[in-house]
PDB file of C-alpha atoms in Angstrom:
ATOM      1  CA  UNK A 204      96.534 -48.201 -40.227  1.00  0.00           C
ATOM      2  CA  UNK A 205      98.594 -45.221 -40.188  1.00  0.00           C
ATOM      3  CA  UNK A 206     101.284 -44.550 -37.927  1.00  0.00           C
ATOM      4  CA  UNK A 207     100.278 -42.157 -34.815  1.00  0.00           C
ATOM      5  CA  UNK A 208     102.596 -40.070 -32.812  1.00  0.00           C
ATOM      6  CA  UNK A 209     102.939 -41.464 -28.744  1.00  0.00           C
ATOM      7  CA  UNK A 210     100.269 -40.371 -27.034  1.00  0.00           C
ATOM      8  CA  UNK A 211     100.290 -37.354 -24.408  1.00  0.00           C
ATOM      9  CA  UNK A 212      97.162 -39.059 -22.681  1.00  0.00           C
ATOM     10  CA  UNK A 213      94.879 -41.822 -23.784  1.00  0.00           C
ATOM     11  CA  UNK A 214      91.403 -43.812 -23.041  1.00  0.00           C
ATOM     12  CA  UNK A 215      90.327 -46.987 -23.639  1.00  0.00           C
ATOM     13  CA  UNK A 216      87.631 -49.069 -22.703  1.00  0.00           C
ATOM     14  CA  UNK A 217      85.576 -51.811 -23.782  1.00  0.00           C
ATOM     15  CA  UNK A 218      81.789 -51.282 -23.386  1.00  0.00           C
ATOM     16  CA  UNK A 219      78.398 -53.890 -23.729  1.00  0.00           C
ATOM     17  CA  UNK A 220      77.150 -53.019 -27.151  1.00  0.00           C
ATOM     18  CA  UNK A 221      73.737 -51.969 -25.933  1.00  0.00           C
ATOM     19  CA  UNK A 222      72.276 -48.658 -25.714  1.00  0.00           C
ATOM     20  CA  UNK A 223      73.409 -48.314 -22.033  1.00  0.00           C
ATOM     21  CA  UNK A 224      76.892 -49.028 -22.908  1.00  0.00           C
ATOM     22  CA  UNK A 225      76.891 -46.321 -25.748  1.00  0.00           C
ATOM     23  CA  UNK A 226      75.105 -43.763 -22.757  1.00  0.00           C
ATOM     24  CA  UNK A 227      78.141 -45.143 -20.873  1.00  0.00           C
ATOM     25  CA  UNK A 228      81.122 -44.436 -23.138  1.00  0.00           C
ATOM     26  CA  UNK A 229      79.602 -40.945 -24.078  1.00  0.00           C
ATOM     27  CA  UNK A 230      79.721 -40.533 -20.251  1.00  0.00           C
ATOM     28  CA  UNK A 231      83.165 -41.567 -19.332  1.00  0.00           C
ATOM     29  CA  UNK A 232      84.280 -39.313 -22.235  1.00  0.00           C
ATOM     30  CA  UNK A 233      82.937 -36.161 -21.386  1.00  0.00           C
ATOM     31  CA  UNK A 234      84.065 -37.396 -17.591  1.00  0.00           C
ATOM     32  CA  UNK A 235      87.879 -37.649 -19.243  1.00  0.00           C
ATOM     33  CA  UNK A 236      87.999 -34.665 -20.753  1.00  0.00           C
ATOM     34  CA  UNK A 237      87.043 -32.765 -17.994  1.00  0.00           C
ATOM     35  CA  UNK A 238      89.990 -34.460 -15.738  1.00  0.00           C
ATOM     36  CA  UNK A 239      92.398 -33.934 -18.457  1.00  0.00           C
ATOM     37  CA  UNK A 240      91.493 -29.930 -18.020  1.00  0.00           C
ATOM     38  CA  UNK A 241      88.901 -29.429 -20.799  1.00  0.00           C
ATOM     39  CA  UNK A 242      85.487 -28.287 -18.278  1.00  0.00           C
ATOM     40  CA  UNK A 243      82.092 -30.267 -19.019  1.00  0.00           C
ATOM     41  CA  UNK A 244      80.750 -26.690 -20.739  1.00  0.00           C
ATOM     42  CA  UNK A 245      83.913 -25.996 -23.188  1.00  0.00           C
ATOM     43  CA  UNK A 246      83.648 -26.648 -26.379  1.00  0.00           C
ATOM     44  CA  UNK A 247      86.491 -29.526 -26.667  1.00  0.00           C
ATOM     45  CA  UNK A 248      84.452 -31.608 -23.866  1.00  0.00           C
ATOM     46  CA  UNK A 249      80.638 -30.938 -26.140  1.00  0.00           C
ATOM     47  CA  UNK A 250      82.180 -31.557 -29.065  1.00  0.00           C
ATOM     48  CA  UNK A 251      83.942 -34.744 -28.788  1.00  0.00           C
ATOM     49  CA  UNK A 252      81.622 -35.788 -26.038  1.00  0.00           C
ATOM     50  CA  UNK A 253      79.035 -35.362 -29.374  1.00  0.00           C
ATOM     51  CA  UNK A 254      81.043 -37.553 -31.409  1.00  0.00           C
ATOM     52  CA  UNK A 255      81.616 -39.976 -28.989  1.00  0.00           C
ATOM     53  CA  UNK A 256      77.832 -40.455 -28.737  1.00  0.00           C
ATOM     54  CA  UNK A 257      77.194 -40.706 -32.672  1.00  0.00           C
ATOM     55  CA  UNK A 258      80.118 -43.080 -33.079  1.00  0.00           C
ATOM     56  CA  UNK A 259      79.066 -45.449 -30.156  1.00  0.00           C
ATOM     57  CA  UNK A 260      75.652 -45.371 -30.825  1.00  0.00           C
ATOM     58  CA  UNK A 261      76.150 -46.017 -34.407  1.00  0.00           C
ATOM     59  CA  UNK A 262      78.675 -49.475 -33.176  1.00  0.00           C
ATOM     60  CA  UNK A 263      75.816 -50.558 -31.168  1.00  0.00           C
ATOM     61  CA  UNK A 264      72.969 -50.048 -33.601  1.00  0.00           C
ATOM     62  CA  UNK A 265      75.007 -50.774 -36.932  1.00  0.00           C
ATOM     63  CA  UNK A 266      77.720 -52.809 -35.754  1.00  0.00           C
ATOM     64  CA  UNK A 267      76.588 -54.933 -32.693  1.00  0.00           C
ATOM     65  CA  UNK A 268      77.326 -58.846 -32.990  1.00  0.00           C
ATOM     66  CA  UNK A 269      75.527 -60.396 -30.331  1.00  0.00           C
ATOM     67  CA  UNK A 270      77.451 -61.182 -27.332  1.00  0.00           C
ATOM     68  CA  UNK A 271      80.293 -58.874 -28.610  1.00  0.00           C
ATOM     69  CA  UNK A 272      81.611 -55.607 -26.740  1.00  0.00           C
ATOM     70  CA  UNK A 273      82.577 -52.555 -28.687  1.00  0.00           C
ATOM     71  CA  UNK A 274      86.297 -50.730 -28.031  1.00  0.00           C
ATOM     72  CA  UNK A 275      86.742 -47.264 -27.155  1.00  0.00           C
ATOM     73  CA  UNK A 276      89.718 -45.376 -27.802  1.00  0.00           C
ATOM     74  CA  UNK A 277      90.801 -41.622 -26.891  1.00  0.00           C
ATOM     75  CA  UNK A 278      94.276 -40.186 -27.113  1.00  0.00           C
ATOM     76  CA  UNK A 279      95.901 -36.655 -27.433  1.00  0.00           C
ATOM     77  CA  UNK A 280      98.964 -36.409 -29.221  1.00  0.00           C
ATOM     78  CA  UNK A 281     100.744 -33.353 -30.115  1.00  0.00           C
ATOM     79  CA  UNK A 282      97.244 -30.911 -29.669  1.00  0.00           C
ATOM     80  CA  UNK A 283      95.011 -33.419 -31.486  1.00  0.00           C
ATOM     81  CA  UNK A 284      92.099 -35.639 -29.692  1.00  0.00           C
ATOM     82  CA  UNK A 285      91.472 -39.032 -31.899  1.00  0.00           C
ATOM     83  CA  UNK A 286      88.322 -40.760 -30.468  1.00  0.00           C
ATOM     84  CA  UNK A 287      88.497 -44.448 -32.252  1.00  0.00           C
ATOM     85  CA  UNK A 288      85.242 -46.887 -32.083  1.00  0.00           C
ATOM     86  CA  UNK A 289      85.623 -50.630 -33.146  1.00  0.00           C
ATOM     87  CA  UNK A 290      83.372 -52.896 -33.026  1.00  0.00           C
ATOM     88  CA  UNK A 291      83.461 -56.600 -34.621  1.00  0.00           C
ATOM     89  CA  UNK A 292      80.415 -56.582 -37.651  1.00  0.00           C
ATOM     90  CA  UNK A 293      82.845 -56.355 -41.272  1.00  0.00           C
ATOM     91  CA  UNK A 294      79.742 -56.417 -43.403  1.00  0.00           C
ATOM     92  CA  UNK A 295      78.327 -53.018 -42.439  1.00  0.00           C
ATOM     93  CA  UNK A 296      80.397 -50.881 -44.100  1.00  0.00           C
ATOM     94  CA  UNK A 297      80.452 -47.099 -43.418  1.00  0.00           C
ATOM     95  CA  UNK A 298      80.132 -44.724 -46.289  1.00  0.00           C
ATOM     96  CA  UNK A 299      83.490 -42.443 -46.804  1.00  0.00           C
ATOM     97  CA  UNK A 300      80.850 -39.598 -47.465  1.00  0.00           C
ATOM     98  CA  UNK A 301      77.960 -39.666 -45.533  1.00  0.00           C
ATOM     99  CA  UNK A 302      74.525 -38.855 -47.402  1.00  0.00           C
ATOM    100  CA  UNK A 303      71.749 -36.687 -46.311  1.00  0.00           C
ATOM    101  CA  UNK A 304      68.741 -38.562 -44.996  1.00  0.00           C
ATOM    102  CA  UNK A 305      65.085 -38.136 -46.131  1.00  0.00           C
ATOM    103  CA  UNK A 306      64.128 -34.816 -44.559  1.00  0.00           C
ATOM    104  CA  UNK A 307      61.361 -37.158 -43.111  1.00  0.00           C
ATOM    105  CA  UNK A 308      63.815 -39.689 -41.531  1.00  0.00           C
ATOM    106  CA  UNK A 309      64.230 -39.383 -37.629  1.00  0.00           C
ATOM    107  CA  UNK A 310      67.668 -40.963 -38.220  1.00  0.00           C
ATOM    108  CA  UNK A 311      70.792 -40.830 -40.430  1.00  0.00           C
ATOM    109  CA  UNK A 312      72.310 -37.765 -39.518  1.00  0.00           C
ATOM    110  CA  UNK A 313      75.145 -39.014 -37.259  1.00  0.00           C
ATOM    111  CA  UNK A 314      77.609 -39.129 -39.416  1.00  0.00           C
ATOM    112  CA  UNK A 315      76.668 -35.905 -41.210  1.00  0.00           C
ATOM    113  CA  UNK A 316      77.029 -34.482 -37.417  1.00  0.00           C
ATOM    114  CA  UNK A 317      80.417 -36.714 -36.988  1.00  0.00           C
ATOM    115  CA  UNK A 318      82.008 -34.854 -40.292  1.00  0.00           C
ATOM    116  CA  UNK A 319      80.856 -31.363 -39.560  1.00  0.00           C
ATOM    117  CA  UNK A 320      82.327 -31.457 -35.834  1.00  0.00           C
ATOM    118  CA  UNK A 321      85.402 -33.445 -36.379  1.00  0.00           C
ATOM    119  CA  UNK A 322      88.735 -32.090 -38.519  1.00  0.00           C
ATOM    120  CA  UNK A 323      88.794 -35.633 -40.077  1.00  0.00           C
ATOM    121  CA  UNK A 324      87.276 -38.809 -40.085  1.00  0.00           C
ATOM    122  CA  UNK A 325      87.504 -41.945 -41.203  1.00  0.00           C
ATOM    123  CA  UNK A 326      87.005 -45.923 -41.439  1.00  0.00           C
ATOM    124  CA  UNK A 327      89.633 -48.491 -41.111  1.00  0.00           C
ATOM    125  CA  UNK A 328      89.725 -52.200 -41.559  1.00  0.00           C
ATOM    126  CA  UNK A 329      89.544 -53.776 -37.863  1.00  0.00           C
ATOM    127  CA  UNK A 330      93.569 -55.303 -37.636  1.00  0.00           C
ATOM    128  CA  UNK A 331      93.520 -59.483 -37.181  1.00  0.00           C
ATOM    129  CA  UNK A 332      90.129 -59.839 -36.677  1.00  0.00           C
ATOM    130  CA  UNK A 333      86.717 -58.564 -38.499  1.00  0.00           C
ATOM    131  CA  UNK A 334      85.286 -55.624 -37.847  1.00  0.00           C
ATOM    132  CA  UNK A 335      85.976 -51.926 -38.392  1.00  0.00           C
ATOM    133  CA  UNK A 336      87.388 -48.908 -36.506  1.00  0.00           C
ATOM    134  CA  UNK A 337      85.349 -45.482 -37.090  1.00  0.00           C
ATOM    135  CA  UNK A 338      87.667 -42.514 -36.396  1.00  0.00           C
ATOM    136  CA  UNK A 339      87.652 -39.025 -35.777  1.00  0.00           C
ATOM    137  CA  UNK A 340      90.149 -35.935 -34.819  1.00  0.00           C
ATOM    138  CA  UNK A 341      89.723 -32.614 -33.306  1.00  0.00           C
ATOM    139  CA  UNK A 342      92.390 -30.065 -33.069  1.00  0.00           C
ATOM    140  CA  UNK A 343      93.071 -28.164 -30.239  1.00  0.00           C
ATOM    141  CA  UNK A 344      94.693 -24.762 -30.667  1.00  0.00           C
ATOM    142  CA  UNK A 345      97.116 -23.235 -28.015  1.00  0.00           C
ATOM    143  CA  UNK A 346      94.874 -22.378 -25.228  1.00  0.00           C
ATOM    144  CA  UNK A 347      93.165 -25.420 -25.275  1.00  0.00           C
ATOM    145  CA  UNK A 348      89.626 -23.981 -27.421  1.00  0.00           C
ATOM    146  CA  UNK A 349      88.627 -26.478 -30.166  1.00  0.00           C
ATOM    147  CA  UNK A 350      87.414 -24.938 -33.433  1.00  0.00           C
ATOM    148  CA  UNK A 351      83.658 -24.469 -33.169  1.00  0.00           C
ATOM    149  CA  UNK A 352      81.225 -25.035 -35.652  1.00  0.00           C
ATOM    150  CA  UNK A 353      78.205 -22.386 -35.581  1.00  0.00           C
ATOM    151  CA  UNK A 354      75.287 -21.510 -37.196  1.00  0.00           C
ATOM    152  CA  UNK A 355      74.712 -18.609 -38.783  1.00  0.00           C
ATOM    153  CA  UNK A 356      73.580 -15.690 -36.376  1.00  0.00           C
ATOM    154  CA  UNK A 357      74.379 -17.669 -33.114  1.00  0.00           C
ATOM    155  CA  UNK A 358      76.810 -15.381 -31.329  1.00  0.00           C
ATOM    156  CA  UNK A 359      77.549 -17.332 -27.924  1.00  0.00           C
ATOM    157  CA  UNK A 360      76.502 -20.570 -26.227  1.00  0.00           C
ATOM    158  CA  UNK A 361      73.227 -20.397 -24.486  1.00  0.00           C
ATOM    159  CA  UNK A 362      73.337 -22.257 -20.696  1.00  0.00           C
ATOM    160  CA  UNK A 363      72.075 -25.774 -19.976  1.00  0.00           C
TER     161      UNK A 363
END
């Protein structure tokens, strides 16, 4: 794995790879980001608070190994968040593109989501044991507002 720059902050956790422990790590997240000065309602808590939720829930549903946990990293380092999932299955392997479901699927589209939020994202060989590590960055700019990604015509963010 690449060499990362000393983190400003960091995460981790290890969480039950069940659905409740996926609910659980999107949770804590958003609950980190907000005490690290990024509000639930900005767009750097939504957005990797998002990814956090496809990336766990993908661990649990495509990578769980029965009585095996999945690890949760988050660190900012020199204005970028990197949220890192591992969990311990080697022979699912992630696509490095992700491809568009049947418009009839009611699944699939994680990743798709995953890429379009995050400035880059990847998979990497677990280290010294099997398994795999599903990254992701987001840059913040000075001021602390992470680049949004909108659809066409929507002008602001509506309240919850």
């Amino acid at each position: 794995m690449p060499q990362h720059p000393a983190p400003e902050r960091e995460f981790t956790m290890r969480f039950t790879s069940t659905p409740r422990g996926a609910r659980l790590a999107r949770r804590l997240v958003s609950h980190r980001l907000n005490d690290w000065g990024h509000p639930y309602t900005t767009p750097v808590n939504e957005t990797l608070t998002l990814i956090t939720a496809e990336l766990s829930a993908n661990a649990v549903r495509h990578g769980h190994v029965p009585g095996r946990d999945f690890h949760l990293q988050l660190t900012l380092a020199e204005g970028m968040f990197r949220i890192e999932v591992t969990d311990t299955r080697a022979e699912n392997q992630v696509p490095s593109t992700p491809q568009a479901p049947d418009s009839a699927s009611e699944s699939g589209r994680g990743l798709l989501l995953v890429a379009a939020l995050a400035d880059d994202w990847g998979v990497a060989p677990r280290p010294a044991a099997p398994g795999k590590t599903v990254w992701a960055q987001l840059r913040v700019p000075t001021g602390g507002q992470a680049r949004l990604h909108r659809h066409p015509g929507q002008d602001k963010r509506r309240p919850r």
